[in-house]
Amino acid sequence: DAGVIQSPRHEVTEMGQEVTLRCKPISGHNSLFWYRQTMMRGLELLIYFNNNVPIDDSGMPEDRFSAKMPNASFSTLKIQPSEPRDSAVYFCASSLGLAGPYEQYFGPGTRLTVT
Amino acid sequence: AQSVTQLDSQVPVFEEAPVELRCNYSSSVSVYLFWYVQYPNQGLQLLLKYLSGSTLVESINGFEAEFNKSQTSFHLRKPSVHISDTAEYFCAVSRNTNAGKSTFGDGTTLTVKP
């Protein structure tokens, strides 16, 4: 199995530009999570999906952030417009279930730098 | 609701010394417990997990963790660390329901010095 795939691995953009991060979960997993990690704030859960449906987006910092999961094998996290404070590593993770004895499998992350 | 507290943000140790990374959790229902490890510039990966049964669980690289229900703890230990164990370690808890998600601690940075 290829694991969770994220693209791009690195993204450098200018303030005000739109950024789209992509994630392909492990086949057969029905839950998907988007996290953001920074030195200052640690690991933050932004949003998670179960069976392609958003369950909780309370971690999304503001309206500039949006996430979609159009099918079981693809999800996007979009930032529009981007700001320097959005600079972070964004992780996607998937699991067999939403809760219970199911560990999460993390992708390698996308390192976003907004100048 | 559940919460996880990792009691040490940084733990420096010398190579071949023992180490303990502490994790306490709170939950009103039964939980499943996990330790994840994050090596530099990588995503988190599962180190070990407690689901039920024996309270002592082990990983393939020599780490072990003990579930203590009375103290609501799940401390991670290794009797002799190696330089390659330098990483950040996250404790996580998940409820046995379909209404929640895993809650992660703030992480403990383990630095193994020669």
PDB file of C-alpha atoms in Angstrom:
ATOM      1  CA  ASP A   1       0.000   0.000   0.000  1.00  0.00           C
ATOM      2  CA  ALA A   2       1.296   3.448  -0.899  1.00  0.00           C
ATOM      3  CA  GLY A   3       0.051   5.043   2.292  1.00  0.00           C
ATOM      4  CA  VAL A   4      -1.519   8.466   2.478  1.00  0.00           C
ATOM      5  CA  ILE A   5      -0.369  10.631  -0.400  1.00  0.00           C
ATOM      6  CA  GLN A   6      -0.140  14.388  -0.155  1.00  0.00           C
ATOM      7  CA  SER A   7       0.750  16.936  -2.786  1.00  0.00           C
ATOM      8  CA  PRO A   8       2.564  19.144  -3.169  1.00  0.00           C
ATOM      9  CA  ARG A   9       5.250  18.351  -0.582  1.00  0.00           C
ATOM     10  CA  HIS A  10       6.381  21.961  -0.523  1.00  0.00           C
ATOM     11  CA  GLU A  11       4.532  25.091  -1.513  1.00  0.00           C
ATOM     12  CA  VAL A  12       5.841  28.630  -1.503  1.00  0.00           C
ATOM     13  CA  THR A  13       3.386  31.353  -2.389  1.00  0.00           C
ATOM     14  CA  GLU A  14       2.839  35.044  -1.944  1.00  0.00           C
ATOM     15  CA  MET A  15       0.344  36.566   0.393  1.00  0.00           C
ATOM     16  CA  GLY A  16      -3.078  36.852  -1.190  1.00  0.00           C
ATOM     17  CA  GLN A  17      -2.685  33.878  -3.483  1.00  0.00           C
ATOM     18  CA  GLU A  18      -4.930  30.829  -3.417  1.00  0.00           C
ATOM     19  CA  VAL A  19      -3.368  27.605  -2.173  1.00  0.00           C
ATOM     20  CA  THR A  20      -4.773  24.119  -2.687  1.00  0.00           C
ATOM     21  CA  LEU A  21      -3.420  21.123  -0.825  1.00  0.00           C
ATOM     22  CA  ARG A  22      -4.339  17.631  -1.925  1.00  0.00           C
ATOM     23  CA  CYS A  23      -4.687  14.313  -0.194  1.00  0.00           C
ATOM     24  CA  LYS A  24      -5.330  10.746  -1.260  1.00  0.00           C
ATOM     25  CA  PRO A  25      -6.238   8.535   1.699  1.00  0.00           C
ATOM     26  CA  ILE A  26      -5.470   4.849   2.025  1.00  0.00           C
ATOM     27  CA  SER A  27      -7.896   2.770   0.001  1.00  0.00           C
ATOM     28  CA  GLY A  28     -10.688   1.390   2.178  1.00  0.00           C
ATOM     29  CA  HIS A  29     -10.334   3.996   4.897  1.00  0.00           C
ATOM     30  CA  ASN A  30     -13.536   5.904   5.526  1.00  0.00           C
ATOM     31  CA  SER A  31     -12.314   8.725   7.760  1.00  0.00           C
ATOM     32  CA  LEU A  32     -10.033  11.566   6.753  1.00  0.00           C
ATOM     33  CA  PHE A  33      -8.453  14.259   8.901  1.00  0.00           C
ATOM     34  CA  TRP A  34      -6.659  17.517   8.103  1.00  0.00           C
ATOM     35  CA  TYR A  35      -4.142  18.833  10.646  1.00  0.00           C
ATOM     36  CA  ARG A  36      -1.880  21.849  10.834  1.00  0.00           C
ATOM     37  CA  GLN A  37       1.402  21.792  12.744  1.00  0.00           C
ATOM     38  CA  THR A  38       3.445  24.798  13.831  1.00  0.00           C
ATOM     39  CA  MET A  39       6.074  25.338  16.462  1.00  0.00           C
ATOM     40  CA  MET A  40       3.876  27.805  18.293  1.00  0.00           C
ATOM     41  CA  ARG A  41       0.561  25.934  18.258  1.00  0.00           C
ATOM     42  CA  GLY A  42       1.620  22.322  17.884  1.00  0.00           C
ATOM     43  CA  LEU A  43      -0.660  19.856  16.097  1.00  0.00           C
ATOM     44  CA  GLU A  44      -4.149  21.227  15.432  1.00  0.00           C
ATOM     45  CA  LEU A  45      -7.079  19.320  13.961  1.00  0.00           C
ATOM     46  CA  LEU A  46      -8.717  21.488  11.312  1.00  0.00           C
ATOM     47  CA  ILE A  47     -11.526  19.318   9.970  1.00  0.00           C
ATOM     48  CA  TYR A  48     -12.450  15.678   9.587  1.00  0.00           C
ATOM     49  CA  PHE A  49     -14.669  13.666   7.285  1.00  0.00           C
ATOM     50  CA  ASN A  50     -16.431  10.342   7.627  1.00  0.00           C
ATOM     51  CA  ASN A  51     -17.703   8.629   4.479  1.00  0.00           C
ATOM     52  CA  ASN A  52     -16.925  11.845   2.560  1.00  0.00           C
ATOM     53  CA  VAL A  53     -19.142  13.948   4.819  1.00  0.00           C
ATOM     54  CA  PRO A  54     -17.619  16.726   6.962  1.00  0.00           C
ATOM     55  CA  ILE A  55     -18.252  15.867  10.600  1.00  0.00           C
ATOM     56  CA  ASP A  56     -16.578  18.700  12.441  1.00  0.00           C
ATOM     57  CA  ASP A  57     -14.941  21.790  10.980  1.00  0.00           C
ATOM     58  CA  SER A  58     -14.695  23.720  14.228  1.00  0.00           C
ATOM     59  CA  GLY A  59     -10.916  23.701  13.967  1.00  0.00           C
ATOM     60  CA  MET A  60     -10.857  25.611  10.698  1.00  0.00           C
ATOM     61  CA  PRO A  61      -9.282  28.927  11.661  1.00  0.00           C
ATOM     62  CA  GLU A  62     -11.456  31.194   9.551  1.00  0.00           C
ATOM     63  CA  ASP A  63     -13.508  31.484   6.393  1.00  0.00           C
ATOM     64  CA  ARG A  64     -10.390  31.681   4.270  1.00  0.00           C
ATOM     65  CA  PHE A  65     -10.028  27.940   4.824  1.00  0.00           C
ATOM     66  CA  SER A  66     -12.250  25.389   3.130  1.00  0.00           C
ATOM     67  CA  ALA A  67     -12.060  21.628   2.633  1.00  0.00           C
ATOM     68  CA  LYS A  68     -13.833  19.200   0.381  1.00  0.00           C
ATOM     69  CA  MET A  69     -13.966  15.467  -0.098  1.00  0.00           C
ATOM     70  CA  PRO A  70     -15.737  14.810  -3.399  1.00  0.00           C
ATOM     71  CA  ASN A  71     -15.108  11.072  -3.250  1.00  0.00           C
ATOM     72  CA  ALA A  72     -13.542   8.413  -1.068  1.00  0.00           C
ATOM     73  CA  SER A  73     -10.120   8.748  -2.658  1.00  0.00           C
ATOM     74  CA  PHE A  74      -9.536  12.491  -2.748  1.00  0.00           C
ATOM     75  CA  SER A  75      -9.703  15.538  -0.515  1.00  0.00           C
ATOM     76  CA  THR A  76      -8.557  19.135  -0.815  1.00  0.00           C
ATOM     77  CA  LEU A  77      -7.794  21.886   1.655  1.00  0.00           C
ATOM     78  CA  LYS A  78      -7.938  25.344   0.164  1.00  0.00           C
ATOM     79  CA  ILE A  79      -6.745  28.655   1.574  1.00  0.00           C
ATOM     80  CA  GLN A  80      -7.976  31.773  -0.171  1.00  0.00           C
ATOM     81  CA  PRO A  81      -6.481  34.300   0.244  1.00  0.00           C
ATOM     82  CA  SER A  82      -3.354  33.017   1.952  1.00  0.00           C
ATOM     83  CA  GLU A  83      -1.543  34.991   4.663  1.00  0.00           C
ATOM     84  CA  PRO A  84       1.944  34.655   6.164  1.00  0.00           C
ATOM     85  CA  ARG A  85       0.481  33.298   9.415  1.00  0.00           C
ATOM     86  CA  ASP A  86      -0.817  30.299   7.443  1.00  0.00           C
ATOM     87  CA  SER A  87       2.750  29.086   7.045  1.00  0.00           C
ATOM     88  CA  ALA A  88       2.866  25.623   8.593  1.00  0.00           C
ATOM     89  CA  VAL A  89       3.068  21.936   7.791  1.00  0.00           C
ATOM     90  CA  TYR A  90      -0.311  20.554   6.839  1.00  0.00           C
ATOM     91  CA  PHE A  91      -0.945  16.853   7.372  1.00  0.00           C
ATOM     92  CA  CYS A  92      -3.662  14.640   6.047  1.00  0.00           C
ATOM     93  CA  ALA A  93      -4.459  11.391   7.870  1.00  0.00           C
ATOM     94  CA  SER A  94      -6.896   8.579   7.260  1.00  0.00           C
ATOM     95  CA  SER A  95      -8.288   5.749   9.346  1.00  0.00           C
ATOM     96  CA  LEU A  96     -10.669   2.824   9.099  1.00  0.00           C
ATOM     97  CA  GLY A  97     -13.092   4.530  11.477  1.00  0.00           C
ATOM     98  CA  LEU A  98     -13.846   7.816  13.098  1.00  0.00           C
ATOM     99  CA  ALA A  99     -13.224   6.688  16.652  1.00  0.00           C
ATOM    100  CA  GLY A 100     -12.525   3.526  18.551  1.00  0.00           C
ATOM    101  CA  PRO A 101      -9.565   1.195  18.030  1.00  0.00           C
ATOM    102  CA  TYR A 102      -8.513   2.713  14.733  1.00  0.00           C
ATOM    103  CA  GLU A 103      -5.150   4.360  14.474  1.00  0.00           C
ATOM    104  CA  GLN A 104      -4.604   7.195  12.058  1.00  0.00           C
ATOM    105  CA  TYR A 105      -2.193   6.943   9.173  1.00  0.00           C
ATOM    106  CA  PHE A 106      -0.504  10.232   8.389  1.00  0.00           C
ATOM    107  CA  GLY A 107       0.805  11.481   5.099  1.00  0.00           C
ATOM    108  CA  PRO A 108       4.246  13.080   4.778  1.00  0.00           C
ATOM    109  CA  GLY A 109       2.786  16.570   4.994  1.00  0.00           C
ATOM    110  CA  THR A 110       2.827  19.699   2.857  1.00  0.00           C
ATOM    111  CA  ARG A 111       5.159  22.441   4.043  1.00  0.00           C
ATOM    112  CA  LEU A 112       3.487  25.739   3.175  1.00  0.00           C
ATOM    113  CA  THR A 113       5.378  28.999   3.197  1.00  0.00           C
ATOM    114  CA  VAL A 114       3.470  32.203   2.563  1.00  0.00           C
ATOM    115  CA  THR A 115       5.664  35.255   1.959  1.00  0.00           C
TER     116      THR A 115
ATOM    117  CA  ALA B   1     -15.120  14.931  26.291  1.00  0.00           C
ATOM    118  CA  GLN B   2     -11.632  13.533  26.598  1.00  0.00           C
ATOM    119  CA  SER B   3      -8.277  15.223  27.037  1.00  0.00           C
ATOM    120  CA  VAL B   4      -4.637  14.219  27.010  1.00  0.00           C
ATOM    121  CA  THR B   5      -1.797  15.757  28.990  1.00  0.00           C
ATOM    122  CA  GLN B   6       1.809  15.028  28.197  1.00  0.00           C
ATOM    123  CA  LEU B   7       3.627  16.104  31.289  1.00  0.00           C
ATOM    124  CA  ASP B   8       6.997  16.875  29.724  1.00  0.00           C
ATOM    125  CA  SER B   9       7.487  19.002  26.640  1.00  0.00           C
ATOM    126  CA  GLN B  10      11.167  18.099  26.296  1.00  0.00           C
ATOM    127  CA  VAL B  11      13.138  15.142  27.593  1.00  0.00           C
ATOM    128  CA  PRO B  12      16.907  15.089  27.024  1.00  0.00           C
ATOM    129  CA  VAL B  13      18.729  11.847  27.805  1.00  0.00           C
ATOM    130  CA  PHE B  14      22.055  10.252  27.072  1.00  0.00           C
ATOM    131  CA  GLU B  15      22.372   7.291  24.763  1.00  0.00           C
ATOM    132  CA  GLU B  16      21.765   3.905  26.432  1.00  0.00           C
ATOM    133  CA  ALA B  17      19.970   5.537  29.375  1.00  0.00           C
ATOM    134  CA  PRO B  18      16.372   4.603  30.236  1.00  0.00           C
ATOM    135  CA  VAL B  19      13.577   7.025  29.452  1.00  0.00           C
ATOM    136  CA  GLU B  20       9.956   7.546  30.422  1.00  0.00           C
ATOM    137  CA  LEU B  21       7.572   9.858  28.600  1.00  0.00           C
ATOM    138  CA  ARG B  22       4.515  10.580  30.660  1.00  0.00           C
ATOM    139  CA  CYS B  23       0.932  10.739  29.449  1.00  0.00           C
ATOM    140  CA  ASN B  24      -2.247  11.239  31.446  1.00  0.00           C
ATOM    141  CA  TYR B  25      -5.732  11.259  30.018  1.00  0.00           C
ATOM    142  CA  SER B  26      -9.219  12.060  31.179  1.00  0.00           C
ATOM    143  CA  SER B  27     -12.398  10.512  29.883  1.00  0.00           C
ATOM    144  CA  SER B  28     -15.756   9.539  31.283  1.00  0.00           C
ATOM    145  CA  VAL B  29     -15.951   6.440  29.096  1.00  0.00           C
ATOM    146  CA  SER B  30     -13.678   3.617  28.064  1.00  0.00           C
ATOM    147  CA  VAL B  31     -10.898   4.668  25.756  1.00  0.00           C
ATOM    148  CA  TYR B  32      -8.276   3.353  23.409  1.00  0.00           C
ATOM    149  CA  LEU B  33      -4.763   4.743  23.814  1.00  0.00           C
ATOM    150  CA  PHE B  34      -2.023   5.324  21.290  1.00  0.00           C
ATOM    151  CA  TRP B  35       1.540   6.551  21.087  1.00  0.00           C
ATOM    152  CA  TYR B  36       2.699   8.064  17.818  1.00  0.00           C
ATOM    153  CA  VAL B  37       6.245   9.048  16.856  1.00  0.00           C
ATOM    154  CA  GLN B  38       7.241  11.832  14.483  1.00  0.00           C
ATOM    155  CA  TYR B  39      10.775  11.852  13.119  1.00  0.00           C
ATOM    156  CA  PRO B  40      12.134  15.116  11.708  1.00  0.00           C
ATOM    157  CA  ASN B  41      10.420  16.221   8.514  1.00  0.00           C
ATOM    158  CA  GLN B  42       8.022  13.278   8.525  1.00  0.00           C
ATOM    159  CA  GLY B  43       4.406  12.607   9.420  1.00  0.00           C
ATOM    160  CA  LEU B  44       3.300  10.886  12.588  1.00  0.00           C
ATOM    161  CA  GLN B  45       3.372   7.108  12.652  1.00  0.00           C
ATOM    162  CA  LEU B  46       1.912   4.675  15.127  1.00  0.00           C
ATOM    163  CA  LEU B  47       4.355   3.370  17.709  1.00  0.00           C
ATOM    164  CA  LEU B  48       2.020   1.239  19.817  1.00  0.00           C
ATOM    165  CA  LYS B  49      -1.564   1.058  21.011  1.00  0.00           C
ATOM    166  CA  TYR B  50      -3.658  -0.246  23.867  1.00  0.00           C
ATOM    167  CA  LEU B  51      -7.093  -1.557  22.967  1.00  0.00           C
ATOM    168  CA  SER B  52      -7.885  -4.126  25.658  1.00  0.00           C
ATOM    169  CA  GLY B  53      -6.390  -7.104  27.460  1.00  0.00           C
ATOM    170  CA  SER B  54      -2.866  -6.964  28.806  1.00  0.00           C
ATOM    171  CA  THR B  55      -2.107  -3.542  30.181  1.00  0.00           C
ATOM    172  CA  LEU B  56       1.479  -3.704  28.950  1.00  0.00           C
ATOM    173  CA  VAL B  57       1.959  -3.198  25.234  1.00  0.00           C
ATOM    174  CA  GLU B  58       5.193  -3.258  23.297  1.00  0.00           C
ATOM    175  CA  SER B  59       6.524  -1.913  20.037  1.00  0.00           C
ATOM    176  CA  ILE B  60       8.936  -3.626  17.674  1.00  0.00           C
ATOM    177  CA  ASN B  61      11.766  -1.216  18.485  1.00  0.00           C
ATOM    178  CA  GLY B  62      11.881  -1.744  22.242  1.00  0.00           C
ATOM    179  CA  PHE B  63       9.376   0.799  23.536  1.00  0.00           C
ATOM    180  CA  GLU B  64       6.633  -0.265  25.892  1.00  0.00           C
ATOM    181  CA  ALA B  65       3.682   1.465  27.510  1.00  0.00           C
ATOM    182  CA  GLU B  66       1.529   0.479  30.437  1.00  0.00           C
ATOM    183  CA  PHE B  67      -2.133   1.322  30.738  1.00  0.00           C
ATOM    184  CA  ASN B  68      -3.016   2.246  34.299  1.00  0.00           C
ATOM    185  CA  LYS B  69      -6.743   2.756  34.621  1.00  0.00           C
ATOM    186  CA  SER B  70      -6.705   3.877  38.245  1.00  0.00           C
ATOM    187  CA  GLN B  71      -4.146   6.571  37.534  1.00  0.00           C
ATOM    188  CA  THR B  72      -5.510   7.284  34.026  1.00  0.00           C
ATOM    189  CA  SER B  73      -2.009   7.085  32.629  1.00  0.00           C
ATOM    190  CA  PHE B  74      -0.294   5.544  29.639  1.00  0.00           C
ATOM    191  CA  HIS B  75       3.404   6.243  30.108  1.00  0.00           C
ATOM    192  CA  LEU B  76       5.903   5.264  27.438  1.00  0.00           C
ATOM    193  CA  ARG B  77       9.200   3.686  28.446  1.00  0.00           C
ATOM    194  CA  LYS B  78      12.358   2.330  26.930  1.00  0.00           C
ATOM    195  CA  PRO B  79      15.110   0.743  29.019  1.00  0.00           C
ATOM    196  CA  SER B  80      17.950   1.879  26.759  1.00  0.00           C
ATOM    197  CA  VAL B  81      17.576   4.596  24.122  1.00  0.00           C
ATOM    198  CA  HIS B  82      19.507   5.076  20.920  1.00  0.00           C
ATOM    199  CA  ILE B  83      20.406   8.205  19.011  1.00  0.00           C
ATOM    200  CA  SER B  84      17.849   7.194  16.378  1.00  0.00           C
ATOM    201  CA  ASP B  85      15.051   7.470  18.949  1.00  0.00           C
ATOM    202  CA  THR B  86      15.374  11.247  18.808  1.00  0.00           C
ATOM    203  CA  ALA B  87      11.922  12.386  17.723  1.00  0.00           C
ATOM    204  CA  GLU B  88       8.692  13.907  18.932  1.00  0.00           C
ATOM    205  CA  TYR B  89       6.261  11.560  20.628  1.00  0.00           C
ATOM    206  CA  PHE B  90       2.513  12.099  20.812  1.00  0.00           C
ATOM    207  CA  CYS B  91       0.055  10.384  23.103  1.00  0.00           C
ATOM    208  CA  ALA B  92      -3.521  10.081  21.802  1.00  0.00           C
ATOM    209  CA  VAL B  93      -6.846   8.810  23.101  1.00  0.00           C
ATOM    210  CA  SER B  94      -9.934   7.666  21.237  1.00  0.00           C
ATOM    211  CA  ARG B  95     -13.349   6.798  22.564  1.00  0.00           C
ATOM    212  CA  ASN B  96     -15.265   3.672  21.706  1.00  0.00           C
ATOM    213  CA  THR B  97     -18.034   5.584  19.970  1.00  0.00           C
ATOM    214  CA  ASN B  98     -18.681   6.761  16.479  1.00  0.00           C
ATOM    215  CA  ALA B  99     -19.197  10.359  17.526  1.00  0.00           C
ATOM    216  CA  GLY B 100     -15.684  11.455  18.283  1.00  0.00           C
ATOM    217  CA  LYS B 101     -12.128  11.309  17.090  1.00  0.00           C
ATOM    218  CA  SER B 102      -8.653  10.828  18.472  1.00  0.00           C
ATOM    219  CA  THR B 103      -7.459  13.570  20.781  1.00  0.00           C
ATOM    220  CA  PHE B 104      -3.722  14.206  20.700  1.00  0.00           C
ATOM    221  CA  GLY B 105      -1.444  15.531  23.416  1.00  0.00           C
ATOM    222  CA  ASP B 106       0.920  18.428  22.803  1.00  0.00           C
ATOM    223  CA  GLY B 107       3.876  16.138  22.181  1.00  0.00           C
ATOM    224  CA  THR B 108       7.157  15.409  23.966  1.00  0.00           C
ATOM    225  CA  THR B 109      10.444  16.006  22.225  1.00  0.00           C
ATOM    226  CA  LEU B 110      12.910  13.269  23.083  1.00  0.00           C
ATOM    227  CA  THR B 111      16.518  14.212  22.397  1.00  0.00           C
ATOM    228  CA  VAL B 112      19.097  11.452  22.780  1.00  0.00           C
ATOM    229  CA  LYS B 113      22.631  12.729  23.209  1.00  0.00           C
ATOM    230  CA  PRO B 114      25.816  10.734  22.607  1.00  0.00           C
TER     231      PRO B 114
END
